[in-house]
C-alpha positions as a printed Julia matrix, in Angstrom:
271×3 Matrix{Float64}:
 29.89   21.44  38.94
 29.25   19.32  35.84
 30.37   15.67  35.88
 32.95   16.31  33.12
 34.42   19.19  35.11
 34.56   16.99  38.22
 36.43   14.34  36.27
 38.97   16.87  35.02
 39.5    18.19  38.55
 39.95   14.67  39.92
 42.42   13.87  37.15
 44.43   17.01  37.88
 44.44   16.33  41.62
 45.7    12.8   41.01
 48.91   14.04  39.34
 52.05   14.16  41.46
 54.74   16.83  41.38
 56.38   15.16  38.37
 53.18   15.23  36.3
 52.56   11.5   36.71
 49.06   10.13  37.17
 48.87    7.86  40.19
 46.26    5.43  38.86
 48.21    4.97  35.62
 51.44    4.44  37.57
 49.74    1.77  39.65
 48.24    0.03  36.62
 51.65   -0.04  34.91
 53.24   -1.42  38.08
 50.72   -4.27  38.18
 51.29   -5.05  34.49
 55.05   -5.16  35.07
 54.63   -7.57  37.99
 52.28   -9.8   35.99
 54.7    -9.77  33.06
 57.5   -11.14  35.25
 55.73  -14.42  36.04
 54.3   -16.7   33.36
 52.54  -18.87  35.95
 50.22  -16.07  37.07
 49.59  -14.29  40.37
 46.87  -14.36  42.99
 45.38  -11.12  44.26
 47.23  -11.56  47.55
 50.53  -11.99  45.65
 49.99   -8.74  43.77
 49.08   -6.89  46.96
 52.25   -8.17  48.63
 54.53   -7.38  45.67
 53.17   -3.89  44.98
 52.34   -2.71  48.48
 48.97   -1.42  47.28
 45.69   -1.86  49.15
 43.66   -4.96  48.16
 40.71   -2.82  47.08
 42.95   -0.69  44.87
 44.58   -3.72  43.26
 41.22   -5.38  42.62
 39.77   -2.22  41.09
 42.72   -1.79  38.72
 42.74   -5.49  37.79
 39.04   -5.36  36.95
 39.56   -2.35  34.7
 42.54   -3.94  32.93
 40.6    -7.18  32.48
 37.69   -5.34  30.87
 40.16   -3.84  28.38
 41.72   -7.32  27.83
 45.15   -6.23  29.04
 45.0    -9.04  31.6
 42.89  -12.14  32.12
 41.6   -14.03  35.15
 41.44  -17.82  35.44
 38.56  -18.62  37.83
 39.72  -22.23  38.24
 43.02  -21.46  39.95
 42.13  -17.81  40.67
 45.28  -16.54  38.99
 45.73  -13.33  37.01
 47.76  -13.41  33.78
 48.86  -11.0   31.04
 46.13  -10.67  28.38
 46.09  -10.53  24.61
 45.93   -6.74  24.37
 49.21   -6.41  26.26
 50.73   -8.95  23.88
 49.4    -6.99  20.89
 51.06   -3.8   22.1
 54.31   -5.62  22.81
 54.23   -7.1   19.32
 53.77   -3.61  17.86
 56.94   -2.53  19.66
 58.83   -5.39  18.03
 57.34   -4.72  14.59
 58.47   -1.11  14.57
 62.06   -2.32  14.74
 62.77   -2.64  11.02
 65.29   -5.44  11.57
 63.0    -7.89  13.41
 61.44   -9.55  10.35
 64.67   -9.66   8.28
 66.52  -11.16  11.26
 64.15  -14.11  11.67
 65.61  -16.38   8.95
 69.1   -15.73  10.32
 67.93  -16.7   13.81
 66.31  -19.86  12.48
 69.45  -20.83  10.62
 71.56  -20.14  13.7
 69.24  -22.34  15.78
 69.47  -25.15  13.22
 73.26  -24.91  12.95
 73.93  -24.83  16.68
 70.87  -26.69  18.05
 70.65  -23.92  20.66
 68.12  -21.13  21.23
 68.81  -18.07  19.05
 67.96  -14.57  20.3
 67.62  -10.99  19.06
 67.95   -8.05  21.45
 68.05   -4.26  21.42
 69.31   -1.72  23.93
 66.91    0.47  25.86
 67.92    2.62  28.84
 71.17    0.74  29.42
 69.52   -2.68  29.32
 69.17   -5.35  26.65
 65.55   -6.13  25.79
 64.86   -9.51  24.18
 62.55   -8.84  21.22
 62.63  -12.13  19.34
 63.69  -15.71  19.86
 63.81  -19.02  18.01
 63.81  -21.82  20.55
 66.06  -24.85  20.35
 64.33  -28.12  19.54
 66.4   -29.93  22.16
 64.69  -31.09  25.36
 67.35  -29.42  27.51
 67.29  -25.89  26.13
 67.36  -22.25  27.11
 64.04  -20.39  27.11
 64.16  -16.65  27.67
 61.14  -14.41  28.13
 60.38  -12.07  25.22
 60.46   -8.56  26.66
 62.86   -9.63  29.39
 65.53   -7.09  30.31
 69.14   -7.57  31.41
 71.68   -4.85  32.32
 74.18   -4.54  29.47
 77.3    -5.45  31.52
 75.69   -8.77  32.6
 74.49   -9.75  29.12
 76.32  -11.33  26.19
 74.36   -9.19  23.75
 74.88   -6.17  25.97
 78.65   -6.63  26.06
 78.77   -7.21  22.3
 77.16   -3.8   21.85
 79.12   -2.11  24.66
 82.36   -3.13  22.94
 81.47   -0.78  20.07
 80.84    2.19  22.4
 83.26    4.98  23.18
 84.68    5.22  26.71
 82.29    8.11  27.39
 79.28    6.06  26.32
 80.39    3.06  28.4
 80.74    5.37  31.4
 77.25    6.74  30.78
 75.8     3.21  30.76
 77.63    2.23  33.94
 76.58    5.4   35.73
 72.99    4.38  35.08
 73.08    0.62  35.61
 76.2     0.16  37.74
 77.88   -3.22  38.03
 75.42   -5.11  40.2
 76.07   -8.71  41.18
 73.5   -11.26  40.01
 75.52  -14.5   40.23
 78.95  -15.6   41.4
 80.23  -14.93  37.86
 78.92  -11.38  37.42
 81.57   -8.79  36.58
 81.5    -6.2   39.36
 84.74   -4.28  38.66
 85.08   -1.88  35.78
 88.63   -3.04  35.07
 87.37   -6.6   34.56
 84.6    -5.39  32.27
 87.01   -3.24  30.24
 89.36   -6.21  29.8
 86.5    -8.37  28.59
 85.27   -5.67  26.19
 88.75   -5.55  24.67
 88.57   -9.32  24.17
 85.18   -8.86  22.5
 86.71   -6.37  20.06
 89.5    -8.8   19.24
 87.3   -11.89  18.83
 84.18  -10.3   17.38
 81.86  -11.96  19.87
 80.95  -11.71  23.56
 80.21  -14.29  26.24
 77.77  -14.31  29.14
 79.22  -17.05  31.33
 76.3   -17.5   33.76
 76.69  -13.84  34.72
 73.0   -12.96  34.96
 71.39  -16.36  35.4
 73.13  -19.37  36.9
 72.89  -22.27  34.49
 72.67  -20.15  31.34
 75.58  -19.44  28.99
 75.35  -17.14  25.99
 77.5   -16.25  22.97
 76.62  -13.0   21.16
 77.65  -10.57  18.43
 76.5    -7.08  17.44
 74.65   -6.07  14.27
 75.45   -2.67  12.73
 73.71    0.01  10.67
 75.05    1.81   7.59
 77.19    4.05   9.81
 78.79    1.06  11.49
 76.9     1.68  14.74
 75.5    -1.21  16.79
 71.72   -1.3   16.49
 71.0    -4.74  17.94
 72.67   -8.04  18.73
 72.07  -11.73  18.15
 73.08  -14.63  20.35
 72.76  -18.31  21.04
 72.07  -19.42  24.6
 71.97  -22.75  26.33
 72.86  -24.77  29.39
 76.58  -24.91  30.29
 76.43  -28.66  29.72
 75.39  -27.97  26.12
 77.73  -24.99  25.66
 80.96  -25.99  27.43
 83.75  -23.4   27.24
 85.67  -25.46  24.67
 82.7   -25.09  22.3
 82.54  -21.29  22.7
 85.18  -20.28  20.08
 83.44  -22.21  17.29
 80.04  -20.87  18.34
 81.48  -17.38  18.61
 82.81  -17.46  15.07
 79.48  -18.71  13.76
 77.47  -16.09  15.65
 79.85  -13.33  14.53
 79.62  -14.45  10.9
 75.83  -14.53  11.12
 75.77  -11.05  12.67
 77.94   -9.77   9.82
 75.64  -11.36   7.22
 72.6    -9.8    8.91
 74.39   -6.44   9.01
 74.94   -6.56   5.24
 71.38   -7.8    4.61
 70.08   -4.73   6.47
 72.26   -2.41   4.4
 74.68   -1.91   7.25
 78.44   -1.78   7.38
 80.94   -3.34   9.73
 82.86   -0.79  11.83
 86.4     0.14  10.93
């Protein structure tokens, strides 16, 4: 058998019943683990977190390093995400037509509030952070670009959920559920529904340390020309910097900024 034919046979044999390729699945799993930790991971950490054999992990890491998807620091012997992974992630953000137009609005929001301003989109029932303008304050919120949060536990997620029909809310909850992340996480649908009604009345949503203890967020949705939510913006900070008595003023400012961004994108407010 020719070498090309052998390679094709090996590739076919590697597929599981769902058509997935095992080596690709494992490489993606390692990239996801590396993407969760900015400080890097040792080989033993990756073996422990993935459950893969050390030889398998090392082989995949070496291949990914050669393609510049990851990088290895020989000094501390830690593996990190590489520039090629960043380039692909940046391409994902660029294809969202609202990322570049939203940037000046985020900068202005940061300057007005002195808090970190964020832009997020929904993907598979989760909010994905796709852009951020960090606060200049020493005590500030820093969120990881590409980080994901279930919609019910996110300010931006709830701002978007509030525009959904009951059927669409049910579809999201059937996928993500109402998992507890902190003592403040909403775990009952009735509580979530009540808060979504408040979001509709006020025009903004709050994440009161519901996903991460020590992080409060105020968010509002941005709409397309059909009045549908396409993304959301928010400001986030420490509870000491965003006490509850400051939330209404921040909420109005974030909601006004979201409305301005909606109009700048050629969108229309619902209703």
